[in-house]
């Protein structure tokens, strides 16, 4: 069975601080896909990134960066110089070729001015 | 354009009412999904349609009845709901060229906040 653990339930930072959201996953499959989604108070789940299991290259997109490490089954997400608009719930998800996604319980990030 | 639209935004209904939630996408996606999300919880998959055919039903009670009239539209018909069915209902779509393909990125709509009195 597959599982996604986001151990941090809530994180609070002050604007301009860097913050890392942790995601640890479990699967026996060798081919899988990892996702991060952002859910602001409005409710919509916004797709941020997809990473394939066979591509361990880290990625940076503006203030966002992702660190994928197969050795520790982790796919962590870092926001640099956080802003109030980054306040949201962030979900990490795992998807196998069989199609169904498994979501973590989410991390609520609050960025204070 | 990665937009999935959902109507209505909010819905309040009694336990004897019949109502429908609507979802629409114009990205040419062939897979569409219904999720239910309770407060402070992750989304839970309810149904998956692939090429307008129901392919996954996650043991959802029959008071929820999905319908996919065409490749762009997905409905969720509600009847005789219970107060515990109050939640955010999210629709998503993905390319669905091969439903089992994990490369399918799901794009979500803004959701319908449902309250059952």
CSV table of C-alpha atoms in Angstrom, one decimal:
chain,number,residue,atom,x,y,z
A,1,UNK,CA,0.0,0.0,0.0
A,2,UNK,CA,1.1,3.5,-0.6
A,3,UNK,CA,1.3,6.3,2.0
A,4,UNK,CA,2.2,10.0,2.1
A,5,UNK,CA,3.2,11.6,5.4
A,6,UNK,CA,3.3,15.3,5.9
A,7,UNK,CA,4.5,15.5,9.5
A,8,UNK,CA,4.1,19.2,9.9
A,9,UNK,CA,0.5,20.0,10.6
A,10,UNK,CA,0.9,23.7,10.9
A,11,UNK,CA,3.8,26.1,10.3
A,12,UNK,CA,3.9,29.8,11.0
A,13,UNK,CA,6.6,32.1,9.7
A,14,UNK,CA,7.1,35.8,9.4
A,15,UNK,CA,7.2,37.3,5.9
A,16,UNK,CA,10.6,37.0,4.1
A,17,UNK,CA,11.6,33.9,6.1
A,18,UNK,CA,12.4,30.7,4.2
A,19,UNK,CA,10.3,27.7,5.0
A,20,UNK,CA,10.5,24.0,4.1
A,21,UNK,CA,7.5,21.7,3.9
A,22,UNK,CA,8.3,18.0,4.4
A,23,UNK,CA,6.9,15.1,2.5
A,24,UNK,CA,7.8,11.5,3.0
A,25,UNK,CA,6.2,8.8,0.9
A,26,UNK,CA,6.0,5.0,0.9
A,27,UNK,CA,5.5,2.7,-2.1
A,28,UNK,CA,6.9,-0.6,-3.4
A,29,UNK,CA,6.5,0.5,-7.0
A,30,UNK,CA,9.6,1.6,-8.8
A,31,UNK,CA,7.6,3.9,-11.1
A,32,UNK,CA,5.6,6.6,-9.4
A,33,UNK,CA,4.8,10.3,-9.6
A,34,UNK,CA,4.9,12.9,-6.9
A,35,UNK,CA,2.9,16.1,-6.8
A,36,UNK,CA,2.5,19.2,-4.7
A,37,UNK,CA,-0.7,21.2,-4.6
A,38,UNK,CA,-1.5,24.5,-2.9
A,39,UNK,CA,-5.0,25.1,-1.5
A,40,UNK,CA,-5.7,28.7,-0.6
A,41,UNK,CA,-8.7,29.7,1.6
A,42,UNK,CA,-10.8,30.0,-1.6
A,43,UNK,CA,-10.7,26.2,-1.9
A,44,UNK,CA,-9.2,25.5,-5.3
A,45,UNK,CA,-6.3,23.0,-5.4
A,46,UNK,CA,-3.6,24.6,-7.5
A,47,UNK,CA,-1.1,22.3,-9.2
A,48,UNK,CA,2.5,23.3,-8.4
A,49,UNK,CA,4.8,20.5,-9.6
A,50,UNK,CA,5.0,16.9,-10.8
A,51,UNK,CA,8.1,14.8,-10.4
A,52,UNK,CA,8.7,11.3,-11.9
A,53,UNK,CA,10.4,8.7,-9.8
A,54,UNK,CA,13.2,8.2,-12.4
A,55,UNK,CA,14.1,11.9,-12.5
A,56,UNK,CA,15.8,13.0,-9.3
A,57,UNK,CA,16.8,16.4,-10.6
A,58,UNK,CA,15.8,19.1,-8.2
A,59,UNK,CA,13.7,22.0,-9.6
A,60,UNK,CA,13.5,25.7,-8.9
A,61,UNK,CA,10.7,27.9,-10.0
A,62,UNK,CA,11.0,31.4,-8.8
A,63,UNK,CA,10.8,31.4,-5.0
A,64,UNK,CA,9.8,27.7,-5.0
A,65,UNK,CA,12.2,24.8,-5.0
A,66,UNK,CA,11.8,21.1,-4.6
A,67,UNK,CA,14.3,18.5,-3.3
A,68,UNK,CA,13.6,15.0,-4.4
A,69,UNK,CA,15.6,12.3,-2.6
A,70,UNK,CA,14.8,8.7,-3.4
A,71,UNK,CA,17.2,7.4,-0.8
A,72,UNK,CA,15.1,8.9,1.9
A,73,UNK,CA,11.8,8.7,0.1
A,74,UNK,CA,11.3,12.4,0.5
A,75,UNK,CA,10.0,15.2,-1.7
A,76,UNK,CA,10.4,18.4,0.2
A,77,UNK,CA,9.2,21.9,-0.8
A,78,UNK,CA,11.0,25.1,0.1
A,79,UNK,CA,9.6,28.6,-0.3
A,80,UNK,CA,12.3,31.3,-0.2
A,81,UNK,CA,11.5,34.8,1.1
A,82,UNK,CA,7.9,33.8,2.0
A,83,UNK,CA,5.0,36.2,1.4
A,84,UNK,CA,1.6,36.6,2.9
A,85,UNK,CA,0.0,35.3,-0.3
A,86,UNK,CA,1.8,32.0,0.3
A,87,UNK,CA,-0.5,31.3,3.2
A,88,UNK,CA,-2.4,28.2,2.3
A,89,UNK,CA,-2.7,24.4,2.9
A,90,UNK,CA,-0.1,22.5,0.9
A,91,UNK,CA,-0.7,18.9,-0.1
A,92,UNK,CA,1.9,16.4,-1.3
A,93,UNK,CA,0.5,13.5,-3.3
A,94,UNK,CA,1.8,10.2,-4.7
A,95,UNK,CA,0.4,8.5,-7.8
A,96,UNK,CA,1.2,5.1,-9.2
A,97,UNK,CA,0.6,3.9,-12.7
A,98,UNK,CA,-2.6,2.4,-11.5
A,99,UNK,CA,-4.0,5.9,-11.4
A,100,UNK,CA,-5.3,6.7,-8.0
A,101,UNK,CA,-3.6,9.5,-6.1
A,102,UNK,CA,-2.8,9.3,-2.4
A,103,UNK,CA,-2.7,12.6,-0.6
A,104,UNK,CA,-0.9,13.5,2.6
A,105,UNK,CA,-2.9,15.2,5.3
A,106,UNK,CA,-1.6,18.6,4.3
A,107,UNK,CA,0.5,21.3,6.0
A,108,UNK,CA,-1.1,24.6,6.8
A,109,UNK,CA,1.3,27.5,6.2
A,110,UNK,CA,0.6,30.9,7.8
A,111,UNK,CA,2.9,33.7,6.7
A,112,UNK,CA,2.5,36.7,9.0
A,113,UNK,CA,3.4,40.3,7.8
B,1,UNK,CA,-5.9,27.5,-20.3
B,2,UNK,CA,-6.0,25.1,-17.3
B,3,UNK,CA,-9.4,26.1,-16.0
B,4,UNK,CA,-12.0,23.8,-14.5
B,5,UNK,CA,-15.2,25.6,-13.6
B,6,UNK,CA,-17.7,24.5,-11.0
B,7,UNK,CA,-21.2,25.7,-10.2
B,8,UNK,CA,-22.7,26.6,-7.8
B,9,UNK,CA,-20.0,27.9,-5.6
B,10,UNK,CA,-22.1,27.4,-2.5
B,11,UNK,CA,-25.2,25.1,-2.0
B,12,UNK,CA,-27.4,24.7,1.0
B,13,UNK,CA,-29.9,21.9,0.9
B,14,UNK,CA,-32.3,20.0,3.0
B,15,UNK,CA,-32.2,16.2,3.5
B,16,UNK,CA,-35.2,15.7,1.2
B,17,UNK,CA,-34.0,18.0,-1.6
B,18,UNK,CA,-32.6,17.0,-5.0
B,19,UNK,CA,-29.8,19.1,-6.4
B,20,UNK,CA,-27.0,18.8,-8.9
B,21,UNK,CA,-23.4,20.0,-9.0
B,22,UNK,CA,-21.8,20.9,-12.3
B,23,UNK,CA,-18.3,20.8,-13.6
B,24,UNK,CA,-17.0,21.9,-16.9
B,25,UNK,CA,-13.6,21.9,-18.7
B,26,UNK,CA,-12.5,22.9,-22.2
B,27,UNK,CA,-9.0,21.6,-22.2
B,28,UNK,CA,-9.8,18.5,-24.2
B,29,UNK,CA,-9.3,16.3,-21.2
B,30,UNK,CA,-10.8,12.8,-21.3
B,31,UNK,CA,-10.7,11.9,-17.6
B,32,UNK,CA,-12.8,13.7,-15.0
B,33,UNK,CA,-13.0,13.2,-11.3
B,34,UNK,CA,-15.1,14.0,-8.2
B,35,UNK,CA,-13.5,14.4,-4.9
B,36,UNK,CA,-15.0,15.1,-1.4
B,37,UNK,CA,-13.0,17.2,1.0
B,38,UNK,CA,-13.9,17.6,4.7
B,39,UNK,CA,-12.5,20.5,6.7
B,40,UNK,CA,-8.8,20.1,7.5
B,41,UNK,CA,-8.6,16.8,5.6
B,42,UNK,CA,-7.1,15.9,2.2
B,43,UNK,CA,-9.4,15.3,-0.8
B,44,UNK,CA,-11.0,11.8,-1.0
B,45,UNK,CA,-11.7,10.3,-4.4
B,46,UNK,CA,-15.3,9.5,-5.2
B,47,UNK,CA,-15.6,8.8,-8.9
B,48,UNK,CA,-13.5,8.8,-12.1
B,49,UNK,CA,-14.8,9.0,-15.6
B,50,UNK,CA,-12.6,8.0,-18.5
B,51,UNK,CA,-13.9,8.8,-22.0
B,52,UNK,CA,-17.3,9.5,-20.6
B,53,UNK,CA,-17.5,6.1,-19.0
B,54,UNK,CA,-17.5,5.5,-15.2
B,55,UNK,CA,-14.3,3.7,-14.4
B,56,UNK,CA,-13.9,4.1,-10.7
B,57,UNK,CA,-16.5,4.3,-8.0
B,58,UNK,CA,-14.9,4.4,-4.5
B,59,UNK,CA,-17.9,2.7,-2.8
B,60,UNK,CA,-19.8,6.0,-2.7
B,61,UNK,CA,-23.4,5.8,-1.3
B,62,UNK,CA,-26.1,5.8,-4.0
B,63,UNK,CA,-27.4,9.1,-2.8
B,64,UNK,CA,-24.5,10.5,-4.9
B,65,UNK,CA,-25.1,9.8,-8.6
B,66,UNK,CA,-22.5,11.0,-11.2
B,67,UNK,CA,-23.2,11.7,-14.8
B,68,UNK,CA,-20.9,12.6,-17.7
B,69,UNK,CA,-23.1,13.8,-20.6
B,70,UNK,CA,-20.1,14.6,-22.8
B,71,UNK,CA,-16.4,15.0,-22.6
B,72,UNK,CA,-16.5,18.5,-21.2
B,73,UNK,CA,-19.2,18.1,-18.6
B,74,UNK,CA,-19.4,16.2,-15.3
B,75,UNK,CA,-22.4,16.4,-13.0
B,76,UNK,CA,-23.0,15.1,-9.5
B,77,UNK,CA,-26.7,14.5,-8.7
B,78,UNK,CA,-27.5,14.7,-5.0
B,79,UNK,CA,-30.6,13.2,-3.3
B,80,UNK,CA,-31.6,12.4,0.3
B,81,UNK,CA,-28.2,13.6,1.6
B,82,UNK,CA,-27.2,13.5,5.3
B,83,UNK,CA,-25.7,16.4,7.3
B,84,UNK,CA,-22.4,14.5,7.4
B,85,UNK,CA,-22.3,14.9,3.6
B,86,UNK,CA,-21.6,18.6,4.1
B,87,UNK,CA,-18.1,19.2,2.6
B,88,UNK,CA,-16.3,20.8,-0.3
B,89,UNK,CA,-16.8,18.9,-3.5
B,90,UNK,CA,-14.0,19.2,-6.0
B,91,UNK,CA,-14.0,18.4,-9.6
B,92,UNK,CA,-10.8,17.7,-11.5
B,93,UNK,CA,-9.8,16.7,-15.0
B,94,UNK,CA,-6.7,15.3,-16.6
B,95,UNK,CA,-5.6,14.3,-20.1
B,96,UNK,CA,-6.6,10.7,-19.5
B,97,UNK,CA,-5.0,9.5,-22.7
B,98,UNK,CA,-4.4,6.4,-20.7
B,99,UNK,CA,-6.2,6.4,-17.4
B,100,UNK,CA,-3.6,4.3,-15.7
B,101,UNK,CA,-0.8,6.7,-16.7
B,102,UNK,CA,0.7,8.4,-13.6
B,103,UNK,CA,1.8,11.2,-15.8
B,104,UNK,CA,-1.7,12.6,-15.8
B,105,UNK,CA,-1.7,15.8,-13.9
B,106,UNK,CA,-5.1,16.6,-12.4
B,107,UNK,CA,-6.3,20.2,-12.6
B,108,UNK,CA,-8.9,21.1,-10.0
B,109,UNK,CA,-11.8,23.4,-10.0
B,110,UNK,CA,-12.6,25.8,-7.2
B,111,UNK,CA,-15.1,23.5,-5.6
B,112,UNK,CA,-18.7,23.7,-4.4
B,113,UNK,CA,-19.2,24.1,-0.6
B,114,UNK,CA,-22.2,22.0,0.2
B,115,UNK,CA,-24.1,22.3,3.5
B,116,UNK,CA,-26.8,19.8,4.2
B,117,UNK,CA,-29.3,20.8,6.9
